[in-house]
Coordinates of C-alpha atoms and ligand atoms in Angstrom, one line a residue:
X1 CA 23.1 6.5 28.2
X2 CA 22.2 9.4 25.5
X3 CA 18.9 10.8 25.5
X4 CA 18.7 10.2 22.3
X5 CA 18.1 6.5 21.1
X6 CA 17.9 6.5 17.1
X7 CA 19.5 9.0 15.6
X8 CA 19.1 9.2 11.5
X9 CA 21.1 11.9 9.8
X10 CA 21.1 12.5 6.3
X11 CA 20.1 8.9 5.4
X12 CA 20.1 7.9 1.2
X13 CA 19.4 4.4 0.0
X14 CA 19.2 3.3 -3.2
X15 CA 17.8 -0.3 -4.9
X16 CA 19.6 -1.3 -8.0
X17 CA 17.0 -1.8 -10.5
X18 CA 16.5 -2.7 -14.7
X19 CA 15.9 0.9 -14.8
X20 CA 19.2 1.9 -13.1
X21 CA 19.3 3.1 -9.5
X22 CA 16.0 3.9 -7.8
X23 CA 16.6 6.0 -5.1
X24 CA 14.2 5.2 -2.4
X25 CA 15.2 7.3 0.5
X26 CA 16.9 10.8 0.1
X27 CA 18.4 12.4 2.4
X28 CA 16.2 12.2 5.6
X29 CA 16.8 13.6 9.0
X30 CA 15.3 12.8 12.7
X31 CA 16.1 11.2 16.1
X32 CA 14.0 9.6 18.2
X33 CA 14.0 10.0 22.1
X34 CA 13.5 7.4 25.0
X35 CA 10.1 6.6 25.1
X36 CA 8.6 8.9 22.5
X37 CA 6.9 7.6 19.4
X38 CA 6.7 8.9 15.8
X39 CA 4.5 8.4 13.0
X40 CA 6.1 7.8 9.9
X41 CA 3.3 8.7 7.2
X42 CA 3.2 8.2 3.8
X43 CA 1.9 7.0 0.8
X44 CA 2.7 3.6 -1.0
X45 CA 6.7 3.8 -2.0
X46 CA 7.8 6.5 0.1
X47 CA 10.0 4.9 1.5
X48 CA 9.0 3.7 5.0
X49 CA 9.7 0.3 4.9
X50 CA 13.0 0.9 3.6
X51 CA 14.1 3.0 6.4
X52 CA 12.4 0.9 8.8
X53 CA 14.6 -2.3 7.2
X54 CA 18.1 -0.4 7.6
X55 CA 17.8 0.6 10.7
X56 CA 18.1 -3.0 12.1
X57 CA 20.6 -3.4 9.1
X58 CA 17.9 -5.8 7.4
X59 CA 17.9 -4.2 3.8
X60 CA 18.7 -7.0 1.0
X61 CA 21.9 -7.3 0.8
X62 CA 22.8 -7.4 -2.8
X63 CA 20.1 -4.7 -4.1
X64 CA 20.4 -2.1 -1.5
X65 CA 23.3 0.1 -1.1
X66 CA 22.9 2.8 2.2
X67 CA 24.7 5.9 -0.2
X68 CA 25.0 8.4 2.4
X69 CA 24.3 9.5 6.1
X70 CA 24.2 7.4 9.2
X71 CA 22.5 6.2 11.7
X72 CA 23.2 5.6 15.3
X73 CA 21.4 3.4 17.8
X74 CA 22.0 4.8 21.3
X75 CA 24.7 6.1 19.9
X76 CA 26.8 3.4 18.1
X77 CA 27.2 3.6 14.2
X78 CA 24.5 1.1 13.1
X79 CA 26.4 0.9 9.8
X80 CA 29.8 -0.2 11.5
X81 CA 28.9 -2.7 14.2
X82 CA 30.3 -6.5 14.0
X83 CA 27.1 -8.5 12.7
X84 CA 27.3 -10.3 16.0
X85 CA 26.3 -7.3 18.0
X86 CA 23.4 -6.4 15.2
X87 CA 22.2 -9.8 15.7
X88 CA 22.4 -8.9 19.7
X89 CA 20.2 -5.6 18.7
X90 CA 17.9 -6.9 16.9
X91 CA 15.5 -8.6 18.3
X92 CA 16.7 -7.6 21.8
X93 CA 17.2 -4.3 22.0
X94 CA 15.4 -3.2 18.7
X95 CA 12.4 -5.2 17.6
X96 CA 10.3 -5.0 14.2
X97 CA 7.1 -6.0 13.5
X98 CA 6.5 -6.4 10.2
X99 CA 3.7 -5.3 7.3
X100 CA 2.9 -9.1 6.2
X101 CA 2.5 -11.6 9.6
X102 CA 2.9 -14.6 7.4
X103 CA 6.0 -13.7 5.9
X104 CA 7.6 -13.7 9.5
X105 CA 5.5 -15.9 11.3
X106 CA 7.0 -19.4 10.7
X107 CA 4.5 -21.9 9.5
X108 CA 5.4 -25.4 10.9
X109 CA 6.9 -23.7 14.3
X110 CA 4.3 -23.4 17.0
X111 CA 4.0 -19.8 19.3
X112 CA 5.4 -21.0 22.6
X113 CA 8.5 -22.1 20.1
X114 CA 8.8 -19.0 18.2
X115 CA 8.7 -16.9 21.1
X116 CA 10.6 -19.1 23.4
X117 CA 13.7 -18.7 20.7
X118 CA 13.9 -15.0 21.3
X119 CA 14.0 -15.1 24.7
X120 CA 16.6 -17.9 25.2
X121 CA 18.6 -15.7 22.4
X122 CA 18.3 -12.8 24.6
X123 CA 17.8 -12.9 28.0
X124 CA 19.9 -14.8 29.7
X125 CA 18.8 -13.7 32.8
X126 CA 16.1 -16.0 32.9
X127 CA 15.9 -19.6 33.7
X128 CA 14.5 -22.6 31.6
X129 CA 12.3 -24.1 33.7
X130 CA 10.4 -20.5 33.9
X131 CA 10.3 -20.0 29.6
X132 CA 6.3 -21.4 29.4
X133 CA 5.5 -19.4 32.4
X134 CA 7.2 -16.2 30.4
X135 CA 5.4 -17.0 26.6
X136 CA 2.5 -17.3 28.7
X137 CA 2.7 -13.5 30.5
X138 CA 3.9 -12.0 27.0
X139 CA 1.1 -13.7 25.3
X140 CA -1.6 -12.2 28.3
X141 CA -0.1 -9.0 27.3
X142 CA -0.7 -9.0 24.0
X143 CA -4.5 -10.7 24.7
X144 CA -4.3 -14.0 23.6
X145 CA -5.1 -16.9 26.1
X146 CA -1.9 -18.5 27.5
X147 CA -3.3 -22.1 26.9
X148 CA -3.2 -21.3 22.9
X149 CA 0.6 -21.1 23.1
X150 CA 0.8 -24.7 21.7
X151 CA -1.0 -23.9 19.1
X152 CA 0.4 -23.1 14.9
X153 CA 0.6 -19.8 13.4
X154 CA -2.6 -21.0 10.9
X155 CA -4.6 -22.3 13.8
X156 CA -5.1 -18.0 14.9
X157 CA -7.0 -15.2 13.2
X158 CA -5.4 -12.5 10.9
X159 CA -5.8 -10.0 14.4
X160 CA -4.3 -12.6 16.5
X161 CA -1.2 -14.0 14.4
X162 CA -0.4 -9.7 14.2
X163 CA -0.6 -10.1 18.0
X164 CA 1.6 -12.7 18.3
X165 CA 4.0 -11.0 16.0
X166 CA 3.7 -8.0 18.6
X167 CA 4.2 -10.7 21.1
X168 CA 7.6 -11.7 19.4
X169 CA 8.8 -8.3 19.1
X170 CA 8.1 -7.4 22.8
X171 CA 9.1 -10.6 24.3
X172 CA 12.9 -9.2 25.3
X173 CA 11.4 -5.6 26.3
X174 CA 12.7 -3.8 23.4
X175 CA 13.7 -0.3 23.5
X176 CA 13.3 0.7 20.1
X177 CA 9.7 -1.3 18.5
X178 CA 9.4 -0.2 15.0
X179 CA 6.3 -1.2 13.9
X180 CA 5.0 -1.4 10.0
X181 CA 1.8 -1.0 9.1
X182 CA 0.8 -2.9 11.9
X183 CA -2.9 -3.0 11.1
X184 CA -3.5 -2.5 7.7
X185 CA -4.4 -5.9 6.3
X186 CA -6.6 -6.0 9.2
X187 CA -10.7 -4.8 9.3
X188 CA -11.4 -1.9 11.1
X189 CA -12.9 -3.3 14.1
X190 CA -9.5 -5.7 14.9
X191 CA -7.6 -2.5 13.9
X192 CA -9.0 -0.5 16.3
X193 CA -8.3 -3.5 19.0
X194 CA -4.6 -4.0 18.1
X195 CA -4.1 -0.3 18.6
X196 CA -5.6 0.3 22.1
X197 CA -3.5 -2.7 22.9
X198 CA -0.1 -1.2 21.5
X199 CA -1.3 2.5 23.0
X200 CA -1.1 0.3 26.2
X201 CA 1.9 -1.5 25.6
X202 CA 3.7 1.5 24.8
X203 CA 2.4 2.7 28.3
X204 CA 3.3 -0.2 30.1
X205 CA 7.4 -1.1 28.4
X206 CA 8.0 2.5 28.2
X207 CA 9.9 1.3 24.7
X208 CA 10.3 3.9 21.8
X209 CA 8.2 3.3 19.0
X210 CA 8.5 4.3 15.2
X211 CA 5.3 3.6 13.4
X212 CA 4.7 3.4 10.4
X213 CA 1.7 3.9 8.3
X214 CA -0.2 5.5 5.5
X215 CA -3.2 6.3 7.9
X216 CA -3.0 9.9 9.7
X217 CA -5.9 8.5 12.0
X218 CA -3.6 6.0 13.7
X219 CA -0.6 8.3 14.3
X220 CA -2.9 10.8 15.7
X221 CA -4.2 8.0 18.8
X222 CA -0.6 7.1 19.3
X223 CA 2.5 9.3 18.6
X224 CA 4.3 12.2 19.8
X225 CA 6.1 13.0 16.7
X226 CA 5.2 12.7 13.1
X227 CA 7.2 12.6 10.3
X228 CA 5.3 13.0 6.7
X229 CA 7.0 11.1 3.9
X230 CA 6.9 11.5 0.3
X231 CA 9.5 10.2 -2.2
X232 CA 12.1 9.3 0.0
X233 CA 12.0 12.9 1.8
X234 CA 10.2 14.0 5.4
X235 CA 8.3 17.1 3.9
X236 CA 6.9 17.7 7.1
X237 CA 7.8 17.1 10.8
X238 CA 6.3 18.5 14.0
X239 CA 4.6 17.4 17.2
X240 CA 1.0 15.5 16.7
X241 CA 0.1 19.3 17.8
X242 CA 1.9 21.2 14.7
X243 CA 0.7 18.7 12.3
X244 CA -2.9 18.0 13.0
X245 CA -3.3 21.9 13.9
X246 CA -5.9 23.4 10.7
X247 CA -4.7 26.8 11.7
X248 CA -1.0 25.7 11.5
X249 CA 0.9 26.1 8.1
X250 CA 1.4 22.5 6.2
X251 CA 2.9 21.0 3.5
X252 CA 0.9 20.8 0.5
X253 CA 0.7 16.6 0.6
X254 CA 0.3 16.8 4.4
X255 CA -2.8 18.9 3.5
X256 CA -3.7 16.6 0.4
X257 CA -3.4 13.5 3.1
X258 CA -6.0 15.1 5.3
X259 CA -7.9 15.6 2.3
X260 CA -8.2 12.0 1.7
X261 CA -8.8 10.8 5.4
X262 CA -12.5 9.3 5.3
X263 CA -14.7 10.5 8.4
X264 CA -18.0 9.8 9.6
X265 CA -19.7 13.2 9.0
X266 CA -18.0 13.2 5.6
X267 CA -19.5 11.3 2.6
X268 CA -17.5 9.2 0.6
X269 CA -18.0 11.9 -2.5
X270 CA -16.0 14.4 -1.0
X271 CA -13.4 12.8 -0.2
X272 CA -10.3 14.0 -2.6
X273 CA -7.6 11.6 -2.9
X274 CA -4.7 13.9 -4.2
X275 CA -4.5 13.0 -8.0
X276 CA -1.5 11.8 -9.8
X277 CA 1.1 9.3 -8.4
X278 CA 4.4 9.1 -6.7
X279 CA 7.3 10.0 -9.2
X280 CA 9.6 7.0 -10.0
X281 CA 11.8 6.6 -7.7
X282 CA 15.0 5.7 -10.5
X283 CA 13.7 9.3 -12.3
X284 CA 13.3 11.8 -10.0
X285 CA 11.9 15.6 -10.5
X286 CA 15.1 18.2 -10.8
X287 CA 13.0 20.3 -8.7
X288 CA 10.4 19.0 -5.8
X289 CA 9.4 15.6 -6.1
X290 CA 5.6 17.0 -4.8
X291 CA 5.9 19.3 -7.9
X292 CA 4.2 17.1 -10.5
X293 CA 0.8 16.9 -8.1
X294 CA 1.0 20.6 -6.1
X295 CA -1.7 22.5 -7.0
X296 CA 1.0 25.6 -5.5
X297 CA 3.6 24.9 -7.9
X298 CA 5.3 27.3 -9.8
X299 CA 8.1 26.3 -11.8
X300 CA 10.4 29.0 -11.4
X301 CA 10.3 28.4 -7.4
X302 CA 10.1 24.5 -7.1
X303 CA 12.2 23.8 -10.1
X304 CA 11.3 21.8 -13.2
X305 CA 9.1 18.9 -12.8
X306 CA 11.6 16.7 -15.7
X307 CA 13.8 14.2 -14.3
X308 CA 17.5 15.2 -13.4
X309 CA 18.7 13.5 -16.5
X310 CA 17.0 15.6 -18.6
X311 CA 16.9 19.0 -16.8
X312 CA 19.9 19.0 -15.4
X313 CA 21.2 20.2 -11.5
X314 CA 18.6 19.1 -9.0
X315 CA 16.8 22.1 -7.3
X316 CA 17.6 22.8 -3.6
X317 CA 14.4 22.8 -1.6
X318 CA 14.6 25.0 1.8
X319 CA 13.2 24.2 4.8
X320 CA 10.7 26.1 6.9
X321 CA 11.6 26.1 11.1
X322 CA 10.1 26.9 13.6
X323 CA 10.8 25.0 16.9
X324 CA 10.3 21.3 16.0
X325 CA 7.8 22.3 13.2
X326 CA 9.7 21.9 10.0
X327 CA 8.1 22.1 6.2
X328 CA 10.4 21.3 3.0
X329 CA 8.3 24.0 0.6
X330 CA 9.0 26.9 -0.9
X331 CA 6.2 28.5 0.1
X332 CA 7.3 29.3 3.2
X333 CA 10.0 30.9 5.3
X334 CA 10.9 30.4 9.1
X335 CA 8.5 33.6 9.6
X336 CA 5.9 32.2 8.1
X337 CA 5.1 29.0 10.5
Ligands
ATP1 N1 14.0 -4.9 -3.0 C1 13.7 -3.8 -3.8 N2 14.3 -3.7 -5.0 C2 14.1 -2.6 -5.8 N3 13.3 -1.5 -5.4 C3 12.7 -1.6 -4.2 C4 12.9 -2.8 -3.4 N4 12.1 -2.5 -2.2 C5 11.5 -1.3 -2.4 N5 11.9 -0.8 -3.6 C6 11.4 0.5 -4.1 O1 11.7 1.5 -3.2 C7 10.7 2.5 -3.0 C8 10.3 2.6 -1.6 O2 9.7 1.3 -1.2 P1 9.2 1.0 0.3 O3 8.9 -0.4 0.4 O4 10.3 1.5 1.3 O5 8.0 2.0 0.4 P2 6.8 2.1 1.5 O6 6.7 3.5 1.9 O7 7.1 1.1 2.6 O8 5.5 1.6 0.7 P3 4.2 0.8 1.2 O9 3.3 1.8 2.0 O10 3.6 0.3 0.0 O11 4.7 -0.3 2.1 C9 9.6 2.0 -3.9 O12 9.7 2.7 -5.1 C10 9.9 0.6 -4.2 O13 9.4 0.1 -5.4
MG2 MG1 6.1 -0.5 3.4

């Protein structure tokens, strides 16, 4: 057994779109260890959900093409497995809970049922006469009464049907939970719930977790590692130390995310979302895709902010080490973090 569990190297994914390929994920690097949990923060399109999606091989099938890199799943080439043993991954050893609870929660199928399938699926260790007794536990973990496990995906709250989702996902004792957006289409109060109740979970299976949100405030109660995504790139990496660390160097968007984090001594007038939007995904900057919003940038360094088409060779960012830490910007060298 590696050390490592999920290793992605060099990843690229495209969608075939009207427009010709959108390039959704480009080129991203990181491994995730026994255990440990990352963030994976970002705004709307950069990419997360994609990721997320191929690493239990669940990308659509006719729209998404993996273009280069790999990943490997305690080693074994995710891309080259027999569908049979993905389908014995996923699920089992893997587990996703997704953004939308209703589009994976089935409707006419009640929670004892849905849960109950995953477990006869994959763990044939235990017996049938003991499933109720096991929906019931796994349901007590996630804080839902046993006695409601008869009970439809409608008849529960938005808070609880994402609990029984997490309940789904955890049922076989996953090693890998990949979890995203797990509480944004709920209000803050249930948020803050379902999140001390993962924070203990993750304590209690010892199961990796990659998280994915757009909110820097719930990586920071919950992961070791953070990964900041923008346009299909991690522009910053680093412990929860390097990256919530004011007197640590940044990455211009990690710095415009904190900008745009609300708190409670902060009125809602200073807040500064960082203007302008994410660049197309099918027409990409030559140079840095940040380029068109940096208030650093400086066309001779970060390379011209007109798609490839038009301005022809992409420009090579560099990336900034030091230890884990690691920013794609030209504004620093190794020496500099
Ligand atoms: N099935 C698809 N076909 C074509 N393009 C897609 C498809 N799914 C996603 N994309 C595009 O890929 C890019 C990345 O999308 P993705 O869903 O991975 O982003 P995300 O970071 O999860 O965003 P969000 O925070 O809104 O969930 C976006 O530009 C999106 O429009
Ligand atoms: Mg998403």
């Amino acid at each position: 057994m590696s050390e490592k569990l999920l290793e992605i190297n060099g990843l690229r994914i495209e969608y075939t779109s009207e427009n010709g390929p959108a390039k959704a994920v480009n080129g991203i690097t990181f491994s995730l260890d026994r255990g440990q949990s990352m963030g994976l923060v970002g705004e709307t399109g950069a990419g997360k959900t994609t990721t997320a999606l191929s690493i239990l091989r669940l990308l659509p099938k006719y729209t998404a093409k993996v273009t280069g890199g790999e990943i490997r799943f305690d080693g074994r080439d995710v891309m080259s497995v027999s569908e049979a043993e993905m389908r014995a991954i996923r699920g089992g050893r893997a587990a996703m809970i997704f953004q939308d609870p209703m589009t994976s929660l089935d409707p006419v199928i009640t929670v004892r049922d849905q849960i109950a399938e995953v477990l006869l699926l994959h763990r044939e260790d235990l017996d049938r006469a003991n499933v109720d007794a096991e929906v019931g536990r796994i349901l007590e973990m996630v804080g839902i009464p046993a006695a409601r496990m008869h009970e439809y995906p409608h008849q529960f709250s938005g808070g609880m049907k994402q609990r029984v989702m997490i309940a789904i996902a955890i049922a076989c004792n996953p090693e890998l939970l990949i979890a995203d957006e797990p509480t944004t289409a709920l209000d803050v109060t249930i948020q803050a719930q379902v999140l001390s109740m993962m924070r203990r979970l993750k304590r209690e299976l010892h199961s990796a977790l990659l998280l994915i949100t757009h909110d820097l405030g719930v990586v920071a109660s919950i992961c070791d590692i953070i990964g900041i995504m923008y346009a299909g790139e991690i522009v910053e990496f680093g412990t929860l130390e390097d990256i919530f660390d004011p007197e640590k160097k940044h990455h211009p968007y990690t710095v415009g995310l904190f900008g745009s984090i609300p708190n409670l001594t902060m009125d809602a007038e200073r807040l500064s979302p960082i203007p302008g939007l994410m660049p197309d995904p099918t027409d990409l900057p030559a140079g840095c895709s940040f380029g068109p919003r940096c208030p650093h940038y400086d066309p001779a360094r970060c390379g011209s902010t007109d798609p490839v088409g038009s301005a022809g060779t992409p420009t090579e960012i560099p990336i900034a080490r030091k230890g884990q830490h690691q920013i794609r910007c030209v504004l620093y060298a190794d020496a500099d973090l």
